[in-house]
Every structure is written in structure tokens, then in C-alpha cells.
Tab-separated table of C-alpha atoms in Angstrom:
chain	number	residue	atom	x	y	z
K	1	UNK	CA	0.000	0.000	0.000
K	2	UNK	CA	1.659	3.302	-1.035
K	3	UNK	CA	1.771	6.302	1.323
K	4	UNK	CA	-0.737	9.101	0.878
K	5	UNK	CA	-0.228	12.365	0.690
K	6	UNK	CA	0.923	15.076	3.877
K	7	UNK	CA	-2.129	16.812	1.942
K	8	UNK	CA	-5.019	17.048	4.733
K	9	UNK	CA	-7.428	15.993	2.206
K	10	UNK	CA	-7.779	15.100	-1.028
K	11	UNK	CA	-10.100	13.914	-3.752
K	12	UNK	CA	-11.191	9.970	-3.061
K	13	UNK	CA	-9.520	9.060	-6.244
K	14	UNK	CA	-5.682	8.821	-3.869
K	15	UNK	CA	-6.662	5.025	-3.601
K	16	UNK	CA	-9.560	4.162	-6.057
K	17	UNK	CA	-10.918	6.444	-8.358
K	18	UNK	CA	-14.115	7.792	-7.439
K	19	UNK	CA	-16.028	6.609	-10.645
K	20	UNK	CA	-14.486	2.886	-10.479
K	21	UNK	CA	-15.643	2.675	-6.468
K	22	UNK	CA	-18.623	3.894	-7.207
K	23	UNK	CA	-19.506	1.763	-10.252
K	24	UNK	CA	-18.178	-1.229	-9.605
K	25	UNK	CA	-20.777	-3.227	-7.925
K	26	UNK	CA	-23.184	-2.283	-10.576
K	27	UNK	CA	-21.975	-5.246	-12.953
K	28	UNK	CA	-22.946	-7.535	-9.987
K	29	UNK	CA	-26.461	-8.845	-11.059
K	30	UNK	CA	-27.254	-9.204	-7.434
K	31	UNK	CA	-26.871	-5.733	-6.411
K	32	UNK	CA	-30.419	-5.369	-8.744
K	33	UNK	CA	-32.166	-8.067	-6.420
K	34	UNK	CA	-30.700	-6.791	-3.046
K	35	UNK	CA	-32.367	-3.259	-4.076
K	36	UNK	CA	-35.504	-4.697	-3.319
K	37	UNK	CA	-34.758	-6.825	-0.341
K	38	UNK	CA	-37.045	-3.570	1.089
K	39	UNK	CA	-39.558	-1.610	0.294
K	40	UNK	CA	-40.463	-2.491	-3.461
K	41	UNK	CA	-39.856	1.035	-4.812
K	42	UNK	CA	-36.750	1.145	-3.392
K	43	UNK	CA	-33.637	2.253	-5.888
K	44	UNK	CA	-30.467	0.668	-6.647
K	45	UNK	CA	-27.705	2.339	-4.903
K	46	UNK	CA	-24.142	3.184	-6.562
K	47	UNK	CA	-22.874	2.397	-3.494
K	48	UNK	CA	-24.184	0.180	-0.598
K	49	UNK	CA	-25.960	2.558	1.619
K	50	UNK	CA	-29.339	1.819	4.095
K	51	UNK	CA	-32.565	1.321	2.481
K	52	UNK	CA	-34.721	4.208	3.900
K	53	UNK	CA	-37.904	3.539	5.919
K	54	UNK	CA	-41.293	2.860	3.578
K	55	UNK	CA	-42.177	6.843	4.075
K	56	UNK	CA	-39.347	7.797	2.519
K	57	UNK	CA	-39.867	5.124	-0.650
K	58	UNK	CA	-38.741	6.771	-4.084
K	59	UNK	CA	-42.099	5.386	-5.107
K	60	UNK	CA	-44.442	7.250	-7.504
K	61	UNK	CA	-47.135	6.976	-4.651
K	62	UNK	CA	-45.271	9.685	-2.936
K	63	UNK	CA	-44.992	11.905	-6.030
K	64	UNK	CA	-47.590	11.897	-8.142
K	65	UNK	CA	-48.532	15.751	-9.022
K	66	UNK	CA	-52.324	15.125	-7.080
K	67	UNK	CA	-49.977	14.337	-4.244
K	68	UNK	CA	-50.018	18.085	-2.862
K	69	UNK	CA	-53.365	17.613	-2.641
K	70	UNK	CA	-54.623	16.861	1.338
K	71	UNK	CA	-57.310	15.417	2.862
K	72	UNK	CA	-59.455	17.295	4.576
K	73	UNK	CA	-58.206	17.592	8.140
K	74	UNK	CA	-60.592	15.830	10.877
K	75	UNK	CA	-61.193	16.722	15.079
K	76	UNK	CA	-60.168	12.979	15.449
K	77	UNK	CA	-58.058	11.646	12.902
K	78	UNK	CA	-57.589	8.141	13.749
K	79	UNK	CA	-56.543	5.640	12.037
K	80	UNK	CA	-58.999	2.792	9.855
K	81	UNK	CA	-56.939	-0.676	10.822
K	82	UNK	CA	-59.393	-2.289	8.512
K	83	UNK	CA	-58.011	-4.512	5.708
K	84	UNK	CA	-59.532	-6.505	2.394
K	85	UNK	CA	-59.669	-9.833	3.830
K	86	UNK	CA	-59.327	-11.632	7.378
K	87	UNK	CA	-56.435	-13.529	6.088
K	88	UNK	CA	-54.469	-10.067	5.355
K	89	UNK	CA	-55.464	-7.837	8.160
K	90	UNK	CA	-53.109	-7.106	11.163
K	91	UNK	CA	-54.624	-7.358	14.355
K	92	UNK	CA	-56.128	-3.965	16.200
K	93	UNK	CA	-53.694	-5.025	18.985
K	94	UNK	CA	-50.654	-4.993	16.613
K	95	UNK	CA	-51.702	-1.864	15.483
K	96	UNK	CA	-52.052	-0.232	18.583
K	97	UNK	CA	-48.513	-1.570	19.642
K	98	UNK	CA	-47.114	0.681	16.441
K	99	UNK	CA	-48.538	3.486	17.961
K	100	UNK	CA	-51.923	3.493	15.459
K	101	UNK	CA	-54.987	3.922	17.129
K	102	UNK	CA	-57.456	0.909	16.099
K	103	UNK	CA	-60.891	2.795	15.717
K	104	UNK	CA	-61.257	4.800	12.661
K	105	UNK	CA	-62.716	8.138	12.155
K	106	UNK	CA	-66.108	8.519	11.058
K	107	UNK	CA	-66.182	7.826	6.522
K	108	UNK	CA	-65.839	11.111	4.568
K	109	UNK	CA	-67.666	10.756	1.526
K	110	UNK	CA	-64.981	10.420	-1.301
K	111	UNK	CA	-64.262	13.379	-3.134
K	112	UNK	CA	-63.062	12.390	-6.854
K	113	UNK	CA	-61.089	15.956	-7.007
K	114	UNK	CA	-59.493	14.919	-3.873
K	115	UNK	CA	-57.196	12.221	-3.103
K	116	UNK	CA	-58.397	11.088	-0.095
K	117	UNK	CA	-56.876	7.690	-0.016
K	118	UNK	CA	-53.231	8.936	-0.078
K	119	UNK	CA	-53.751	11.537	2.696
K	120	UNK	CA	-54.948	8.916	4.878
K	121	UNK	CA	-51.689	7.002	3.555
K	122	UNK	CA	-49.308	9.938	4.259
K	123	UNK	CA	-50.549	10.142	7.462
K	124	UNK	CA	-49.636	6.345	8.750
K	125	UNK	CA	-53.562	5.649	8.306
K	126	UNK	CA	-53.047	2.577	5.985
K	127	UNK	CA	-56.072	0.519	6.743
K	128	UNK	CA	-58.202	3.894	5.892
K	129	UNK	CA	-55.877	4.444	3.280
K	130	UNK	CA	-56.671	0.726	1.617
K	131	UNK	CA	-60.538	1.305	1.790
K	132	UNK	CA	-60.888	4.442	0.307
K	133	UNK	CA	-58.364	2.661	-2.557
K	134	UNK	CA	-60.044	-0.537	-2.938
K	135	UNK	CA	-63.333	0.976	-3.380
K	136	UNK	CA	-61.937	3.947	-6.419
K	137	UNK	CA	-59.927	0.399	-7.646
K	138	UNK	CA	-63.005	-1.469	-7.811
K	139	UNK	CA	-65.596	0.774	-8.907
K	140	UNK	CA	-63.488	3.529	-11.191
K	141	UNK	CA	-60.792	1.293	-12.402
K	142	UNK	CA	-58.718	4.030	-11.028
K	143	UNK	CA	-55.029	3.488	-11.913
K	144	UNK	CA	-53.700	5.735	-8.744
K	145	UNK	CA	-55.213	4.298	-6.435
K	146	UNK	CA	-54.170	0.663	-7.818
K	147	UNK	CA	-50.974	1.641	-6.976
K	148	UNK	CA	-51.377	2.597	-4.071
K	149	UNK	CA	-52.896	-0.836	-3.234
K	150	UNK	CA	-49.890	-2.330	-4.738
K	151	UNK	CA	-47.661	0.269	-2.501
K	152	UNK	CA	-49.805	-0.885	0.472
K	153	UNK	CA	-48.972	-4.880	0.515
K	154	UNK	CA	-45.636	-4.931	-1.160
K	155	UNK	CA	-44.730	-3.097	2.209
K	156	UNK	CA	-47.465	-5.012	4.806
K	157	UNK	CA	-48.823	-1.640	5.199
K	158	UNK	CA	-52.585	-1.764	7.044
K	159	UNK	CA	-52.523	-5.588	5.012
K	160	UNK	CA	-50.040	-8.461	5.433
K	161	UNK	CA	-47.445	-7.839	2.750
K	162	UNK	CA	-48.585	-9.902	-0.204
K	163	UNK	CA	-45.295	-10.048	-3.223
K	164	UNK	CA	-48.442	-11.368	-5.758
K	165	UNK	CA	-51.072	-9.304	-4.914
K	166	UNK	CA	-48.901	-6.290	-5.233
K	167	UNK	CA	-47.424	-7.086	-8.160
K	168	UNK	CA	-50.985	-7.788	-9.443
K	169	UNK	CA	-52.383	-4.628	-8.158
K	170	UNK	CA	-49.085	-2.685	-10.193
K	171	UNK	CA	-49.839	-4.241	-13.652
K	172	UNK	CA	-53.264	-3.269	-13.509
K	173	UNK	CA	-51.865	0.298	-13.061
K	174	UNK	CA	-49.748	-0.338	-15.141
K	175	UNK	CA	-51.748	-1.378	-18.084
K	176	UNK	CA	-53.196	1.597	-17.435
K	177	UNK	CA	-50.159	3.736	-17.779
K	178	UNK	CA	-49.451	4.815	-14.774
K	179	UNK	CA	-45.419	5.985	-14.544
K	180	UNK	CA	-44.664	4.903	-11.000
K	181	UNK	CA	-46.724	1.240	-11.577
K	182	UNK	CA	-44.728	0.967	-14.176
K	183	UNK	CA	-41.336	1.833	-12.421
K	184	UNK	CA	-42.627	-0.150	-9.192
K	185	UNK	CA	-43.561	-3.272	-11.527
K	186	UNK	CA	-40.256	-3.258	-13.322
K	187	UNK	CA	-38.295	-3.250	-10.192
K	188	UNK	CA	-40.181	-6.190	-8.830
K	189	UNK	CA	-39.563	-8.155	-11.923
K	190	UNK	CA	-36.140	-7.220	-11.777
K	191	UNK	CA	-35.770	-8.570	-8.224
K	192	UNK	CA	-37.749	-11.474	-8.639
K	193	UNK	CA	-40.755	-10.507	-6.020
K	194	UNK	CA	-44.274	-12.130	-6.402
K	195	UNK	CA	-43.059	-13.971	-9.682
K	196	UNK	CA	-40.033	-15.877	-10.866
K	197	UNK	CA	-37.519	-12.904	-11.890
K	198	UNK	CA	-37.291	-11.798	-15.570
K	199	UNK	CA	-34.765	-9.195	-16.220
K	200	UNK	CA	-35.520	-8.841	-19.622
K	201	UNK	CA	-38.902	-7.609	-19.050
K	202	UNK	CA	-37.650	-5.334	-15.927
K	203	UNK	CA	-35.788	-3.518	-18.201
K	204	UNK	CA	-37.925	-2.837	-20.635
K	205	UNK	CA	-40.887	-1.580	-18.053
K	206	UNK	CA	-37.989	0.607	-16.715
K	207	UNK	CA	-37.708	2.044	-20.292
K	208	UNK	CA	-40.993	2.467	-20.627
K	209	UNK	CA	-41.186	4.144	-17.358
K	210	UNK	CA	-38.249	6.317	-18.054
K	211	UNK	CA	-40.190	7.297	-21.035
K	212	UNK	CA	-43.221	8.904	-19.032
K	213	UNK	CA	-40.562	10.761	-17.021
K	214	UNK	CA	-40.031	8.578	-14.061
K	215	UNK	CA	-36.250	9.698	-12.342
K	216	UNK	CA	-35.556	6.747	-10.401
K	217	UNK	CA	-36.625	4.761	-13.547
K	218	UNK	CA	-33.811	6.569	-15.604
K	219	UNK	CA	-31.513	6.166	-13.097
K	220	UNK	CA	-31.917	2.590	-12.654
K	221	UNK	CA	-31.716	2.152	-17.065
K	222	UNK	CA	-28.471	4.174	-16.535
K	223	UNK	CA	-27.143	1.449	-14.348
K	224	UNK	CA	-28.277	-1.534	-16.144
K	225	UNK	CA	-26.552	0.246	-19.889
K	226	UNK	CA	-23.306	0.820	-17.680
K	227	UNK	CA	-23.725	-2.996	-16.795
K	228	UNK	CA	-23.703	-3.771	-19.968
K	229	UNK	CA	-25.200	-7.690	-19.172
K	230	UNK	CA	-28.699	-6.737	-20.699
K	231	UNK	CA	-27.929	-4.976	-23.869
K	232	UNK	CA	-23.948	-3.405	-24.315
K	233	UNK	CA	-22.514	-1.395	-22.209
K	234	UNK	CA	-23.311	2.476	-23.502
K	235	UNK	CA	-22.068	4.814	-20.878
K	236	UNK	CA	-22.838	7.560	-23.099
K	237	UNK	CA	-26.804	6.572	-22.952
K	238	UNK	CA	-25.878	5.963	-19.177
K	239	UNK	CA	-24.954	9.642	-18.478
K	240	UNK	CA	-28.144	11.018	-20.617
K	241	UNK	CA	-30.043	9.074	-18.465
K	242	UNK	CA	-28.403	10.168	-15.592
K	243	UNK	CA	-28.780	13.435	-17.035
K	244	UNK	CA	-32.218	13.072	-16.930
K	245	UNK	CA	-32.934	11.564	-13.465
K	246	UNK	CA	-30.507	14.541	-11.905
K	247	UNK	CA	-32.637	17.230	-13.808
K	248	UNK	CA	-35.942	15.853	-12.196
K	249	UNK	CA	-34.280	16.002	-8.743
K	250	UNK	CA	-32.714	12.582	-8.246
K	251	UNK	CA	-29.799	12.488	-5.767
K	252	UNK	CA	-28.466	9.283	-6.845
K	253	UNK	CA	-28.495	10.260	-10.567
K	254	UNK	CA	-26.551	13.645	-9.268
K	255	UNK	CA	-24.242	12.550	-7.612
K	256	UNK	CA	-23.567	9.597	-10.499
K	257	UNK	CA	-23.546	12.606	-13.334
K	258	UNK	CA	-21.224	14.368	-11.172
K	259	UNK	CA	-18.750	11.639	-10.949
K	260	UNK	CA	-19.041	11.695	-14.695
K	261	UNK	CA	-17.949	14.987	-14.967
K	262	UNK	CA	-15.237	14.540	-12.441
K	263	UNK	CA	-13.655	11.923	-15.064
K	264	UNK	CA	-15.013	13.138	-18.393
K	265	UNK	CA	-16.741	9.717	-18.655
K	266	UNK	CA	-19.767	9.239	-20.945
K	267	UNK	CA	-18.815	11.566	-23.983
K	268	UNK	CA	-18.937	14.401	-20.912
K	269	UNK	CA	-16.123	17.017	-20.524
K	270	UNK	CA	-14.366	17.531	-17.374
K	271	UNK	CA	-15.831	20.021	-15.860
K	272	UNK	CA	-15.099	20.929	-11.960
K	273	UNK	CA	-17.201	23.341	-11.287
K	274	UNK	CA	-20.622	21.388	-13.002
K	275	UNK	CA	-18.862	18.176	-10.761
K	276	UNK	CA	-19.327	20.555	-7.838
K	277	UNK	CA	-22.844	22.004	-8.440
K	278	UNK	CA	-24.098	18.908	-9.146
K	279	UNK	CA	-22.526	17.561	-5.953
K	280	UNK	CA	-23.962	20.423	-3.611
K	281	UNK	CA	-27.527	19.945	-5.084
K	282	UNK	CA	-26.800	15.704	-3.890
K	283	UNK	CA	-25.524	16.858	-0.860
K	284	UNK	CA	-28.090	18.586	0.251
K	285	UNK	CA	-30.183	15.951	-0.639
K	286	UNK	CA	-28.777	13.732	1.745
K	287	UNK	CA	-26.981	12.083	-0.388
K	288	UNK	CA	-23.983	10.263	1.849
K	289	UNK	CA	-21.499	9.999	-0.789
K	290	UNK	CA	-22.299	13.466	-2.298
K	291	UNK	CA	-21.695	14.972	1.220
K	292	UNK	CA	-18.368	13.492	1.113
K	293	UNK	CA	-17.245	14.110	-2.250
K	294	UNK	CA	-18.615	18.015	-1.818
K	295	UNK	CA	-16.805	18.081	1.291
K	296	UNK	CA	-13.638	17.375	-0.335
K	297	UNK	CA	-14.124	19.883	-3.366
K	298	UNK	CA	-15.426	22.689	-0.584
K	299	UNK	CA	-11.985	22.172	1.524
K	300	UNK	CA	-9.750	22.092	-1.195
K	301	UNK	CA	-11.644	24.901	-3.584
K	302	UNK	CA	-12.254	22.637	-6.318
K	303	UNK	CA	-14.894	23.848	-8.660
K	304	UNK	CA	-16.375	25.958	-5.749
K	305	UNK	CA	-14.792	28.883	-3.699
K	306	UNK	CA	-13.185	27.861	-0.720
K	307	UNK	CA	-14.806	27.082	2.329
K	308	UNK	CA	-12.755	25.048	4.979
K	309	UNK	CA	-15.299	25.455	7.731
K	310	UNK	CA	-17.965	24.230	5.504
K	311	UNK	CA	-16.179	21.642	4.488
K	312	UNK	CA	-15.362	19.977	8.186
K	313	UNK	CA	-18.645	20.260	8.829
K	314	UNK	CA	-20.104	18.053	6.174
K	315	UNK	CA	-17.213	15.809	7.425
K	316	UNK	CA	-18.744	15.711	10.966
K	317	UNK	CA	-21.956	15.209	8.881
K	318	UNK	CA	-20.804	12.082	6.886
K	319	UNK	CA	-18.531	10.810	9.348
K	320	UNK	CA	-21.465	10.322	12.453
K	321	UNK	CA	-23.827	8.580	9.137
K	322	UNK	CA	-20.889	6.240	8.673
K	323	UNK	CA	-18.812	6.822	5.703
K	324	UNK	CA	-15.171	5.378	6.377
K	325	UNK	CA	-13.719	7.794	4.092
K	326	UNK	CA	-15.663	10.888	5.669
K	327	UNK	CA	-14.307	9.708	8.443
K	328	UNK	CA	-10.659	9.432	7.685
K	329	UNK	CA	-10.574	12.752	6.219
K	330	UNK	CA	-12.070	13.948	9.167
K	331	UNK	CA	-9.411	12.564	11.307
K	332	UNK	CA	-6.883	14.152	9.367
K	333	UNK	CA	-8.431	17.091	9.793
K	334	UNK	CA	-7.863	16.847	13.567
K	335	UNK	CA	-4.578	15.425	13.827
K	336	UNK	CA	-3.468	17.947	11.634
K	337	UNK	CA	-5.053	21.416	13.260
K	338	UNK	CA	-5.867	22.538	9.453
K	339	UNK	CA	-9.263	23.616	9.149
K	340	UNK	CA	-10.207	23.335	13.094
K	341	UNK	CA	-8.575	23.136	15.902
K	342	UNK	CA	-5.792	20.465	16.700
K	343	UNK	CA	-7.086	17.413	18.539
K	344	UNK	CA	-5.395	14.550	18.793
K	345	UNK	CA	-7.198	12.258	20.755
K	346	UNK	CA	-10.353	12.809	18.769
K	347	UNK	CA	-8.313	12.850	15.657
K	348	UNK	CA	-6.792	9.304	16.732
K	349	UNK	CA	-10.572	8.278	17.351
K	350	UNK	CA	-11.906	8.787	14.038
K	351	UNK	CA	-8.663	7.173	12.487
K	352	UNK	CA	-9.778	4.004	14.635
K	353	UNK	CA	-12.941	4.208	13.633
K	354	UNK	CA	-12.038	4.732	9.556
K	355	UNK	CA	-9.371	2.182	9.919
K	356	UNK	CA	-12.292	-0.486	11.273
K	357	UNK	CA	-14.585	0.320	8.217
K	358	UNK	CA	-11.575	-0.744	5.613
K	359	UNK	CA	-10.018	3.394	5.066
K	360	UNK	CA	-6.344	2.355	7.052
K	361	UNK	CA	-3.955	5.781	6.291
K	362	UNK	CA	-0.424	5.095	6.627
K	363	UNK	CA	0.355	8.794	7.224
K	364	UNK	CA	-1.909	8.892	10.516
K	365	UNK	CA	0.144	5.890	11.897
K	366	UNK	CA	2.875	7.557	11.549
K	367	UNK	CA	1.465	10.760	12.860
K	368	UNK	CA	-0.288	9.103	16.219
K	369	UNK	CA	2.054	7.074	16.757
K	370	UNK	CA	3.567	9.180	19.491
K	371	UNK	CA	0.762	9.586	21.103
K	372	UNK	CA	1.531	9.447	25.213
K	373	UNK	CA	-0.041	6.177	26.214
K	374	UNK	CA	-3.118	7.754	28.208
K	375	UNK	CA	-3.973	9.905	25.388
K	376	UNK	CA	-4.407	6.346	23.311
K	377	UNK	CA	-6.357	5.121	25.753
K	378	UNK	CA	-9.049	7.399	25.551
K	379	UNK	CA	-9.168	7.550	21.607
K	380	UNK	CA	-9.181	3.624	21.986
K	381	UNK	CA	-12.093	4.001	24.657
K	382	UNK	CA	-13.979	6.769	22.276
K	383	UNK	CA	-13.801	4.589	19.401
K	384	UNK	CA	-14.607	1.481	21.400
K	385	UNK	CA	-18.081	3.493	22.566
K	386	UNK	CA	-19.067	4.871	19.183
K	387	UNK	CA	-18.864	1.230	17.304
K	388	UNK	CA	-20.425	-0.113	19.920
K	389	UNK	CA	-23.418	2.326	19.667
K	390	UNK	CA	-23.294	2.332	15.889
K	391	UNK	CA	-23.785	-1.614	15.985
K	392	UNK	CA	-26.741	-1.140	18.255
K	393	UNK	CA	-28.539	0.924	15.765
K	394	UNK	CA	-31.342	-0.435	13.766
């Protein structure tokens, strides 16, 4: 392993360039299926990273343009526990234990301008939120709210999850041509949930879907053309899909465009300071390795004016969310003094801590390695505490 730079920080390319790190699980045909090991709208990530709870799903449910629209509020909005079937609804205790109340509020008559069934849904009332869908399903053929029903038991939501039944309920809306159906059914094929997987046919519904202007759609073609298993590898589609995906607001898709432009990959130029804006816009997104990345461009004034402080504190940012490299730069940060103040204890903790997540630094062992034996101690304690708390966290 060669020695890094003195350099505080520098780009994430001194070991493995960015684009190859990022990439390079997204030949693995499994990284498609693991995607949807949760919540069936759920994207594929460039790089491992935590599936986000159902509420935060990239699913079309969530952003469909009636979607601003809410239900009228109520004196006592409580939630309908209330499911299709005795075989697929949760019990009012089980509901209560999740903090729902199990009597629902008296029925508002359905408003067709209004969607009531996804204000019930944004506000945790799923069993409400499957009635009022069920019934527009059943007796309007209503595409929205068949994916909503779709939404509702791929994720046991008011129902027992159900793979089929959702997958059912998303080719009807489908058929019908809804865009996040479309997306949510080609994912699901993809991943092999509620039917024997056919990849093939994933990809195509993702085109489709990418067609009608869904982002995580485009994002997720992008990933299958740099792949290159399905059809050959085109990064040059790749980046106009990931062109597309960033424009409609997609963090994953910016920060993958920016790492284009970082490398002048996909027929793109180099271009720092488009690398950086697309990078801040991912960042604050909450984008993990756009935090990082940003970080790094902020502190070093690449593409972006200056901004040490700025900079550290993204690194606080990324390092507590759990990003090795965050993590290490942060620790150089410390044990150097440049950029805040000079700690090395803290600096040696964060070096532990980087070091146990696979980001060793040569330079650091060097550095702390004359550290007075109590001082070690208490980095050694520090870093003992914050693993262990990390590892207790769901």
C-alpha cells in the first residue's frame, strides 16, 4: 500500500478512483435483487448505503402531481386498521402496539377531485388508506389508487405484505399507464418478487417508465446500460439518463452525473465546477457519498470557492452517518489542526474508527504514533463506545 499524501485531504480518487468505487458493484447482477430486499420502490444504490424507511420510498405513490393535494383535516383523525380480507389484516392489537390507534374516524364521503386515499396514507392511516383505494380500484378502475394498493402490501402496510397481490395490483396500473406502476412493476420483476424474476422484461418496463418521465426509472436504465449484461454497455446513454434523473431532482443520478464529470466519462467534458454544483444539489439531498465528495471539493476549492469550515462540517456530517472515508478525512483534519482546531485524541478516534470500516492511512500511523499512552487510551475508549453504539442501531 503506497503512502498518501501530507495533503489534509484530497479527492477519493488517492486510492480508487471515485467513478471505479462507485460503479463497480453495478456489474454484480445481485446488487439489482438486493435493491428490493425492502420496500419495493426502493432504488439501486451506486454504493451500498441503508434502504430508507417505507415513508421515505422513491415510489411514484409519494410523487404523483395530485400528491399536494390533502385530505381534509378531521377533530379525530384516527386511524382505519381495517383490511380486504381476514387472512391479510393485522390485528387492532398490533396496530395499537405501532402506535396506530385501532378505531377509525367517522367515513368522509370520497371526493373524486381529492385524493383522499393517499392523505390517509401519508398520514400512517393505511387501513383507511386501503378502503378508500379498494373501493376507487373497484368501482373507477382508477389506476392511482391501484398503486397505491400495490404500494400498500408490497410493504405489509394496514394488510399483510402480499409479493403477488402487489405485483398484481401494479400491472393493472400499469396497463393503465401509470409511470410509478410501471417503475414499481419493473423493479419487482427485476428482483424477482411475487413472480419468478425476468430481467428482460424489468428492463424494458424501466424504459418504458423512463419514457413517461419517471427519475428513479432513468436512473436505474443508466445502471443496467453501464452494466452492460442486458444490452452493451453504452455509458454515453448511461450519463443522458443520468442526465435526466438529476434534472428531475434525483440524488443518486446527481451525484452519479457528477462523478461523470469529475472523469469526463460518458462523452462528458471535465468540468469541476458542473462536478461541484451537481454535488452540492446531492448533498443537500442527503446524499452520503455526495456529502463526502462536496466536502472534499469545498476544503480544497475545487470547482467551488473555498470554504474550509464548511467543508469539516459536512465531514462531521458524513462521518457520524458512517462513511469510512468521511471519516478518515475527518481525522486528518484533527490530527493535523488545518481547518479546526488540533485534537489529537479525537483525531486518533476517528482514524480508529475509519481504519475499522476498511479506510487504514499510513500517514496517521505515523502521525499518532507518538501519542503518550493515556492519550491512546481514551481515543481507543472513544472509538470502542461509538462502534459499539453504531452496531446497536437499527
Amino acid at each position: 500500500m503506497r503512502r498518501t499524501s501530507t495533503s489534509p485531504l484530497r479527492a477519493q480518487d488517492d486510492r480508487t478512483p471515485v467513478t471505479v468505487r462507485a460503479l463497480r458493484g453495478v456489474a454484480l447482477p445481485l446488487l439489482l435483487i438486493a435493491a428490493l430486499a425492502s420496500p419495493v420502490a426502493a432504488q439501486l444504490q451506486l454504493t451500498p448505503q441503508p434502504q430508507p424507511p417505507a415513508k421515505k420510498s422513491e415510489s411514484g405513490v409519494k410523487k404523483r402531481q395530485d400528491s399536494k393535494k390533502a385530505a381534509p383535516k378531521r377533530e379525530n383523525p384516527k386511524a382505519d386498521a381495517k383490511s380486504d380480507s381476514k387472512s391479510d389484516t393485522k390485528s387492532d392489537s398490533k396496530a395499537t402496539s405501532k402506535g396506530q390507534p385501532k378505531e377509525a374516524a367517522p367515513a368522509v364521503p370520497d371526493d373524486p377531485n381529492v385524493d383522499l386515499a393517499y392523505g390517509a396514507f401519508q398520514r400512517g392511516a393505511y387501513g383507511e388508506a386501503f378502503r378508500i383505494a379498494s373501493k376507487r380500484a373497484q368501482e373507477q378502475s382508477d389506476p392511482k389508487a391501484m398503486t397505491l394498493l400495490g404500494e400498500l402490501y408490497a410493504n405489509g402496510l394496514g394488510v399483510s405484505r402480499n409479493d403477488a397481490k402487489a405485483l398484481d395490483w401494479y400491472k393493472q396500473a400499469a396497463d393503465r399507464g401509470d409511470r410509478e406502476a410501471t417503475f414499481a412493476l419493473a423493479m419487482m420483476r427485476i428482483g424477482g418478487r411475487g413472480a419468478p424474476a425476468n430481467r428482460e422484461e424489468g428492463a424494458k418496463l424501466l424504459a418504458f417508465a423512463a419514457k413517461l418521465g419517471s427519475a428513479p426509472a432513468a436512473y436505474n436504465l443508466a445502471l443496467l446500460n453501464i452494466e452492460g449484461q442486458l444490452f452493451p454497455q453504452d455509458l454515453k446513454r448511461a450519463a443522458e439518463l443520468f442526465k435526466q434523473a438529476a434534472d428531475a431532482g434525483n440524488a443518486q443520478a446527481q451525484y452519479a452525473l457528477a462523478m461523470f464529470y469529475k472523469e469526463g466519462r460518458g462523452g462528458l467534458p471535465k468540468d469541476e465546477a458542473e462536478t461541484a454544483r451537481l454535488l452540492h444539489a446531492a448533498a443537500v439531498a442527503d446524499n452520503l457519498d455526495a456529502q463526502v465528495e462536496y466536502a472534499i471539493a469545498l476544503f480544497n476549492g475545487t470547482g467551488t470557492p473555498r470554504d474550509e469550515a464548511g467543508a469539516v462540517a459536512l465531514l462531521w456530517k458524513a462521518s457520524r452517518r458512517g462513511s469510512p472515508i468521511a471519516q478518515n478525512r475527518l481525522a486528518r483534519v484533527l490530527a493535523t489542526g488545518t481547518g479546526a482546531p488540533k485534537d489529537m485524541v479525537e483525531g486518533m478516534k476517528w482514524h480508529l474508527i475509519a481504519k475499522s470500516g476498511g479506510n487504514g492511512d499510513l500517514m496517521l500511523d505515523e502521525m499518532l504514533a507518538h501519542m503518550s499512552t493515556e492519550d491512546r487510551a481514551k481515543a481507543e475508549d472513544a472509538a470502542r463506545r461509538w462502534l459499539s453504539g453504531r452496531a446497536k442501531t437499527p
